[in-house]
Amino acid sequence: MCDLLRINTDRGVMIHDQESRFSIKGKPIYHFVGTSTFSEYTVVHAGCVAKINPEAPLDKVCVLSCGICTGLQHHPRLVYFLTFCLLVILFSDNSVSFSCFVGLGATINVAKPKPGSSVSVFGLGAVGLASAEGARISGASRIIGVDLVSSRFELAKKFGVNEFVNPKDHNKPVQEVIAEMTNGGVDRSVECTGSIQAMISAFERVHDGWGVAVLVGVPSKDDAFKSHPTNFLNERTLKGTFYGNYKPQTDLPNVVEKYMRGELELEKFITHTVPFSEINKAFDLMLKGESIRCIIRMDE
């Protein structure tokens, strides 16, 4: 993780002079997460901009932001698109102000499953589905989806998930269920819920000797991760990631090229498109868990 992100994004100021570029009636308005992407016009640090293929369709690659984005505005010189917490901006020279693409990177860059390996994904929301897509791209042969909502399982098949576990359907811990399914545990596990119990289950059910668990979800501040030391002594590995271990300025263009070559199927993530006048519908879909990513067109 770069110092630009660690030091400056939470302060809401520019890196050079620690000042904001925005104000209303003399009162400073601070930059949001380094990009201020809820605003119609913005100023960003050069480190927050990456250049992508000018042929890439912006209403598709917009989802390659944090988590893998939610809205799009087409303007003669600007295109905006919304991540789960940010807007990201594409300029007329096809530079993109980015957040990142957590799910893919958590699997491809951090878990690093080998072809033919087994991967469990805890949580089948947008980030979890992106993690499953990363496992599919990596050549994993068994991709086990774990979620409390069984209705998500059918959709997850489109992202490479070929086995499903709903913890509510069993009278034993889910890590025991997965151990029985996989003869001792999976090779890789990615946790995408933020639930401490899911994190523990993901770690305790990777195979001893070589298993790797990656934590992606963000827990509550008072949560504590607890697992018996034997789980570490048996040579399981626990990792965490923020933004999928991508370096967006150089890696985002490469991921766009994966899409352009047909290796990454972004269309699967886009379940709805609405005009800006119906933005509340997009939020309702998100809160009800009925959408993965919803494109918001500001020009309609």
Short mmCIF file of C-alpha atoms in Angstrom, two decimals:
data_model
loop_
_atom_site.label_atom_id
_atom_site.label_comp_id
_atom_site.label_asym_id
_atom_site.label_seq_id
_atom_site.Cartn_x
_atom_site.Cartn_y
_atom_site.Cartn_z
CA MET A 1 0.00 0.00 0.00
CA CYS A 2 1.52 3.32 -1.05
CA ASP A 3 2.19 6.26 1.27
CA LEU A 4 -0.17 8.39 -0.80
CA LEU A 5 -3.07 6.26 0.36
CA ARG A 6 -1.88 5.74 3.91
CA ILE A 7 -1.10 9.34 4.68
CA ASN A 8 -3.36 11.61 2.69
CA THR A 9 -6.70 10.15 1.66
CA ASP A 10 -8.22 10.25 5.13
CA ARG A 11 -7.15 13.88 5.63
CA GLY A 12 -9.09 15.21 2.68
CA VAL A 13 -6.27 17.44 1.44
CA MET A 14 -3.80 17.55 -1.45
CA ILE A 15 -0.42 15.95 -0.91
CA HIS A 16 1.78 18.92 -1.84
CA ASP A 17 0.47 21.62 0.48
CA GLN A 18 -1.98 19.79 2.78
CA GLU A 19 -4.75 22.12 1.60
CA SER A 20 -8.12 21.54 -0.04
CA ARG A 21 -8.85 22.85 -3.54
CA PHE A 22 -12.56 23.28 -2.83
CA SER A 23 -14.57 25.78 -0.83
CA ILE A 24 -18.07 27.19 -0.50
CA LYS A 25 -18.45 30.77 0.74
CA GLY A 26 -14.95 30.68 2.14
CA LYS A 27 -15.43 27.40 3.98
CA PRO A 28 -13.12 24.55 2.89
CA ILE A 29 -14.71 21.42 1.46
CA TYR A 30 -12.38 18.47 1.82
CA HIS A 31 -11.42 15.89 -0.79
CA PHE A 32 -13.17 12.54 -0.42
CA VAL A 33 -10.78 9.56 -0.34
CA GLY A 34 -8.28 11.28 -2.60
CA THR A 35 -10.65 11.76 -5.53
CA SER A 36 -13.77 13.70 -4.43
CA THR A 37 -15.68 11.61 -6.88
CA PHE A 38 -19.15 12.56 -5.71
CA SER A 39 -18.51 16.02 -7.14
CA GLU A 40 -19.18 17.10 -10.73
CA TYR A 41 -15.69 18.57 -11.10
CA THR A 42 -12.67 17.55 -9.08
CA VAL A 43 -8.93 17.95 -8.58
CA VAL A 44 -6.84 14.85 -7.91
CA HIS A 45 -3.21 14.10 -7.25
CA ALA A 46 -1.28 12.67 -10.20
CA GLY A 47 -0.80 9.48 -8.23
CA CYS A 48 -4.56 8.91 -8.32
CA VAL A 49 -4.79 8.81 -12.12
CA ALA A 50 -4.11 5.97 -14.54
CA LYS A 51 -4.40 5.84 -18.32
CA ILE A 52 -6.43 3.08 -19.96
CA ASN A 53 -7.10 1.80 -23.48
CA PRO A 54 -9.12 4.47 -25.36
CA GLU A 55 -11.12 1.69 -27.05
CA ALA A 56 -12.40 0.28 -23.76
CA PRO A 57 -16.18 0.76 -23.31
CA LEU A 58 -16.52 3.04 -20.32
CA ASP A 59 -19.93 1.69 -19.33
CA LYS A 60 -18.28 -1.69 -18.77
CA VAL A 61 -14.80 -0.98 -17.42
CA CYS A 62 -16.30 1.45 -14.90
CA VAL A 63 -16.91 -1.54 -12.64
CA LEU A 64 -13.15 -2.04 -12.34
CA SER A 65 -12.94 0.24 -9.37
CA CYS A 66 -13.14 -0.60 -5.68
CA GLY A 67 -14.64 -4.00 -5.37
CA ILE A 68 -15.24 -4.45 -9.15
CA CYS A 69 -18.18 0.57 -9.14
CA THR A 70 -21.74 1.50 -9.46
CA GLY A 71 -22.58 4.55 -11.57
CA LEU A 72 -21.73 6.19 -14.82
CA GLN A 73 -22.20 9.67 -16.22
CA HIS A 74 -21.47 10.35 -19.85
CA HIS A 75 -20.53 13.94 -20.61
CA PRO A 76 -18.86 15.31 -23.77
CA ARG A 77 -15.54 15.37 -21.94
CA LEU A 78 -16.06 13.37 -18.74
CA VAL A 79 -17.37 10.01 -17.67
CA TYR A 80 -18.16 9.41 -14.00
CA PHE A 81 -18.71 6.05 -12.41
CA LEU A 82 -19.55 5.13 -8.87
CA THR A 83 -17.85 2.52 -6.74
CA PHE A 84 -19.50 1.18 -3.62
CA CYS A 85 -18.30 4.30 -1.82
CA LEU A 86 -16.80 6.58 -4.47
CA LEU A 87 -17.20 8.07 -7.88
CA VAL A 88 -14.31 7.48 -10.24
CA ILE A 89 -13.59 9.76 -13.19
CA LEU A 90 -12.50 9.03 -16.73
CA PHE A 91 -11.06 12.05 -18.50
CA SER A 92 -11.19 12.79 -22.22
CA ASP A 93 -7.62 11.49 -22.62
CA ASN A 94 -8.78 8.19 -21.10
CA SER A 95 -7.05 8.60 -17.78
CA VAL A 96 -8.96 7.08 -14.90
CA SER A 97 -9.05 8.29 -11.33
CA PHE A 98 -9.30 5.03 -9.48
CA SER A 99 -10.12 3.40 -6.28
CA CYS A 100 -9.23 -0.28 -6.97
CA PHE A 101 -10.52 -3.73 -7.73
CA VAL A 102 -10.38 -5.65 -4.52
CA GLY A 103 -11.93 -9.00 -5.29
CA LEU A 104 -9.87 -9.97 -8.31
CA GLY A 105 -6.63 -8.93 -6.67
CA ALA A 106 -7.37 -10.73 -3.41
CA THR A 107 -7.43 -14.02 -5.30
CA ILE A 108 -5.02 -13.46 -8.19
CA ASN A 109 -2.37 -11.41 -6.39
CA VAL A 110 -2.60 -12.54 -2.77
CA ALA A 111 -4.12 -16.03 -2.54
CA LYS A 112 -2.48 -17.05 -5.85
CA PRO A 113 -4.31 -20.35 -6.45
CA LYS A 114 -2.62 -22.76 -8.83
CA PRO A 115 -4.38 -24.39 -11.79
CA GLY A 116 -6.40 -27.34 -10.57
CA SER A 117 -6.48 -26.14 -6.97
CA SER A 118 -9.46 -25.68 -4.64
CA VAL A 119 -10.68 -22.28 -3.44
CA SER A 120 -13.43 -21.34 -1.00
CA VAL A 121 -15.01 -17.88 -1.14
CA PHE A 122 -16.86 -16.63 1.94
CA GLY A 123 -19.54 -14.13 0.93
CA LEU A 124 -21.05 -13.94 -2.54
CA GLY A 125 -21.64 -10.22 -2.85
CA ALA A 126 -19.85 -8.20 -5.51
CA VAL A 127 -16.40 -8.56 -3.93
CA GLY A 128 -16.87 -12.27 -3.33
CA LEU A 129 -18.04 -12.84 -6.89
CA ALA A 130 -15.00 -10.93 -8.14
CA SER A 131 -12.84 -13.19 -5.97
CA ALA A 132 -14.52 -16.23 -7.52
CA GLU A 133 -13.88 -14.77 -10.96
CA GLY A 134 -10.22 -14.45 -10.00
CA ALA A 135 -10.17 -18.11 -9.01
CA ARG A 136 -11.77 -19.04 -12.34
CA ILE A 137 -9.20 -17.02 -14.28
CA SER A 138 -6.42 -18.68 -12.25
CA GLY A 139 -7.64 -22.13 -13.27
CA ALA A 140 -8.98 -23.40 -9.93
CA SER A 141 -10.95 -26.61 -10.44
CA ARG A 142 -13.08 -26.42 -7.29
CA ILE A 143 -14.55 -23.07 -6.29
CA ILE A 144 -16.75 -23.38 -3.21
CA GLY A 145 -19.08 -20.48 -2.45
CA VAL A 146 -20.15 -19.92 1.17
CA ASP A 147 -23.08 -17.63 1.89
CA LEU A 148 -26.08 -17.37 4.21
CA VAL A 149 -28.36 -16.45 1.28
CA SER A 150 -28.99 -19.51 -0.87
CA SER A 151 -30.56 -17.45 -3.67
CA ARG A 152 -27.08 -16.13 -4.50
CA PHE A 153 -25.79 -19.54 -5.44
CA GLU A 154 -27.34 -19.75 -8.90
CA LEU A 155 -25.89 -16.38 -9.90
CA ALA A 156 -22.48 -17.34 -8.53
CA LYS A 157 -22.24 -20.19 -11.05
CA LYS A 158 -21.65 -17.54 -13.74
CA PHE A 159 -18.46 -16.57 -11.89
CA GLY A 160 -17.03 -20.06 -11.74
CA VAL A 161 -18.47 -21.22 -8.42
CA ASN A 162 -19.29 -24.91 -8.78
CA GLU A 163 -20.06 -25.96 -5.19
CA PHE A 164 -22.09 -24.20 -2.51
CA VAL A 165 -22.41 -24.24 1.26
CA ASN A 166 -24.98 -22.40 3.34
CA PRO A 167 -23.82 -22.57 6.98
CA LYS A 168 -27.45 -22.43 8.13
CA ASP A 169 -28.10 -25.79 6.47
CA HIS A 170 -25.67 -27.60 8.77
CA ASN A 171 -25.51 -28.36 12.49
CA LYS A 172 -21.72 -28.12 12.62
CA PRO A 173 -19.23 -25.30 11.97
CA VAL A 174 -18.82 -24.55 8.29
CA GLN A 175 -15.08 -25.21 8.48
CA GLU A 176 -15.86 -28.81 9.43
CA VAL A 177 -18.28 -29.10 6.53
CA ILE A 178 -15.66 -27.87 4.06
CA ALA A 179 -13.01 -30.15 5.58
CA GLU A 180 -15.23 -33.15 4.91
CA MET A 181 -15.91 -31.98 1.36
CA THR A 182 -12.24 -31.49 0.52
CA ASN A 183 -10.40 -34.25 2.39
CA GLY A 184 -8.89 -31.93 4.95
CA GLY A 185 -9.30 -28.42 3.59
CA VAL A 186 -9.06 -26.17 0.58
CA ASP A 187 -5.83 -24.88 -0.92
CA ARG A 188 -6.92 -21.25 -0.77
CA SER A 189 -9.71 -19.36 0.98
CA VAL A 190 -10.87 -15.77 0.53
CA GLU A 191 -13.11 -14.07 3.10
CA CYS A 192 -15.26 -11.21 1.76
CA THR A 193 -17.89 -10.57 4.45
CA GLY A 194 -16.25 -8.69 7.32
CA SER A 195 -17.67 -11.24 9.76
CA ILE A 196 -15.13 -12.33 12.36
CA GLN A 197 -16.63 -15.82 12.45
CA ALA A 198 -16.33 -16.07 8.66
CA MET A 199 -12.70 -14.95 8.91
CA ILE A 200 -11.95 -17.63 11.48
CA SER A 201 -13.75 -20.27 9.42
CA ALA A 202 -11.90 -19.27 6.26
CA PHE A 203 -8.54 -19.57 8.00
CA GLU A 204 -9.23 -22.76 9.91
CA ARG A 205 -10.38 -24.57 6.82
CA VAL A 206 -7.42 -24.14 4.54
CA HIS A 207 -5.32 -27.28 4.32
CA ASP A 208 -2.48 -27.62 6.79
CA GLY A 209 0.98 -27.53 5.30
CA TRP A 210 0.21 -25.22 2.37
CA GLY A 211 -3.20 -23.60 2.76
CA VAL A 212 -3.50 -19.81 2.46
CA ALA A 213 -6.43 -17.73 3.75
CA VAL A 214 -6.88 -14.11 2.67
CA LEU A 215 -9.00 -11.62 4.63
CA VAL A 216 -10.73 -8.96 2.55
CA GLY A 217 -13.81 -7.95 4.54
CA VAL A 218 -13.58 -5.12 7.09
CA PRO A 219 -14.72 -6.10 10.62
CA SER A 220 -16.14 -3.89 13.34
CA LYS A 221 -13.52 -1.98 15.28
CA ASP A 222 -14.07 -3.97 18.49
CA ASP A 223 -13.90 -7.41 16.84
CA ALA A 224 -10.97 -9.68 17.69
CA PHE A 225 -9.65 -12.57 15.60
CA LYS A 226 -9.12 -15.67 17.74
CA SER A 227 -7.78 -19.03 16.59
CA HIS A 228 -5.77 -21.74 18.32
CA PRO A 229 -1.99 -21.45 17.79
CA THR A 230 -1.97 -24.99 16.43
CA ASN A 231 -3.60 -23.67 13.28
CA PHE A 232 -0.44 -21.64 12.67
CA LEU A 233 1.94 -24.34 13.84
CA ASN A 234 0.41 -26.65 11.23
CA GLU A 235 1.72 -24.20 8.62
CA ARG A 236 -1.47 -22.57 7.53
CA THR A 237 -0.89 -19.03 6.26
CA LEU A 238 -3.12 -16.04 7.05
CA LYS A 239 -2.92 -12.89 4.94
CA GLY A 240 -4.85 -9.66 4.62
CA THR A 241 -5.21 -7.32 1.68
CA PHE A 242 -6.34 -3.79 1.03
CA TYR A 243 -7.31 -3.07 -2.60
CA GLY A 244 -6.23 -6.54 -3.69
CA ASN A 245 -2.49 -5.79 -3.63
CA TYR A 246 -2.84 -3.96 -6.94
CA LYS A 247 -0.78 -0.94 -7.93
CA PRO A 248 -3.63 0.76 -9.76
CA GLN A 249 -1.64 3.23 -11.82
CA THR A 250 0.18 0.39 -13.58
CA ASP A 251 -2.12 -2.58 -12.95
CA LEU A 252 -5.51 -1.08 -13.83
CA PRO A 253 -4.59 -0.66 -17.52
CA ASN A 254 -3.50 -4.31 -17.57
CA VAL A 255 -6.79 -5.49 -16.09
CA VAL A 256 -8.66 -3.43 -18.69
CA GLU A 257 -6.65 -5.27 -21.34
CA LYS A 258 -7.73 -8.59 -19.83
CA TYR A 259 -11.30 -7.50 -20.44
CA MET A 260 -10.54 -6.34 -23.97
CA ARG A 261 -9.02 -9.77 -24.73
CA GLY A 262 -12.07 -11.56 -23.39
CA GLU A 263 -10.27 -13.03 -20.38
CA LEU A 264 -12.37 -11.07 -17.87
CA GLU A 265 -16.16 -10.94 -18.20
CA LEU A 266 -17.25 -7.62 -16.72
CA GLU A 267 -20.79 -7.75 -18.11
CA LYS A 268 -21.68 -10.36 -15.50
CA PHE A 269 -21.24 -7.79 -12.75
CA ILE A 270 -23.69 -5.28 -14.26
CA THR A 271 -27.22 -6.27 -13.28
CA HIS A 272 -29.05 -2.95 -13.66
CA THR A 273 -28.81 0.39 -15.45
CA VAL A 274 -30.85 3.40 -14.31
CA PRO A 275 -30.98 7.13 -15.10
CA PHE A 276 -29.83 9.56 -12.43
CA SER A 277 -33.46 10.48 -11.76
CA GLU A 278 -33.92 6.93 -10.41
CA ILE A 279 -30.79 6.85 -8.28
CA ASN A 280 -32.85 5.93 -5.21
CA LYS A 281 -33.92 2.78 -7.03
CA ALA A 282 -30.25 1.87 -7.36
CA PHE A 283 -29.74 2.31 -3.62
CA ASP A 284 -32.85 0.23 -2.89
CA LEU A 285 -31.56 -2.58 -5.10
CA MET A 286 -28.23 -2.47 -3.29
CA LEU A 287 -29.77 -2.47 0.19
CA LYS A 288 -32.05 -5.39 -0.70
CA GLY A 289 -29.15 -7.37 -2.12
CA GLU A 290 -30.85 -7.56 -5.52
CA SER A 291 -28.02 -6.09 -7.59
CA ILE A 292 -24.32 -6.65 -8.04
CA ARG A 293 -23.42 -3.38 -9.75
CA CYS A 294 -25.85 -0.78 -11.04
CA ILE A 295 -24.77 1.71 -13.71
CA ILE A 296 -26.21 5.19 -13.16
CA ARG A 297 -26.45 7.28 -16.31
CA MET A 298 -26.45 10.97 -15.53
CA ASP A 299 -27.30 11.96 -19.10
CA GLU A 300 -30.71 10.25 -19.17
#
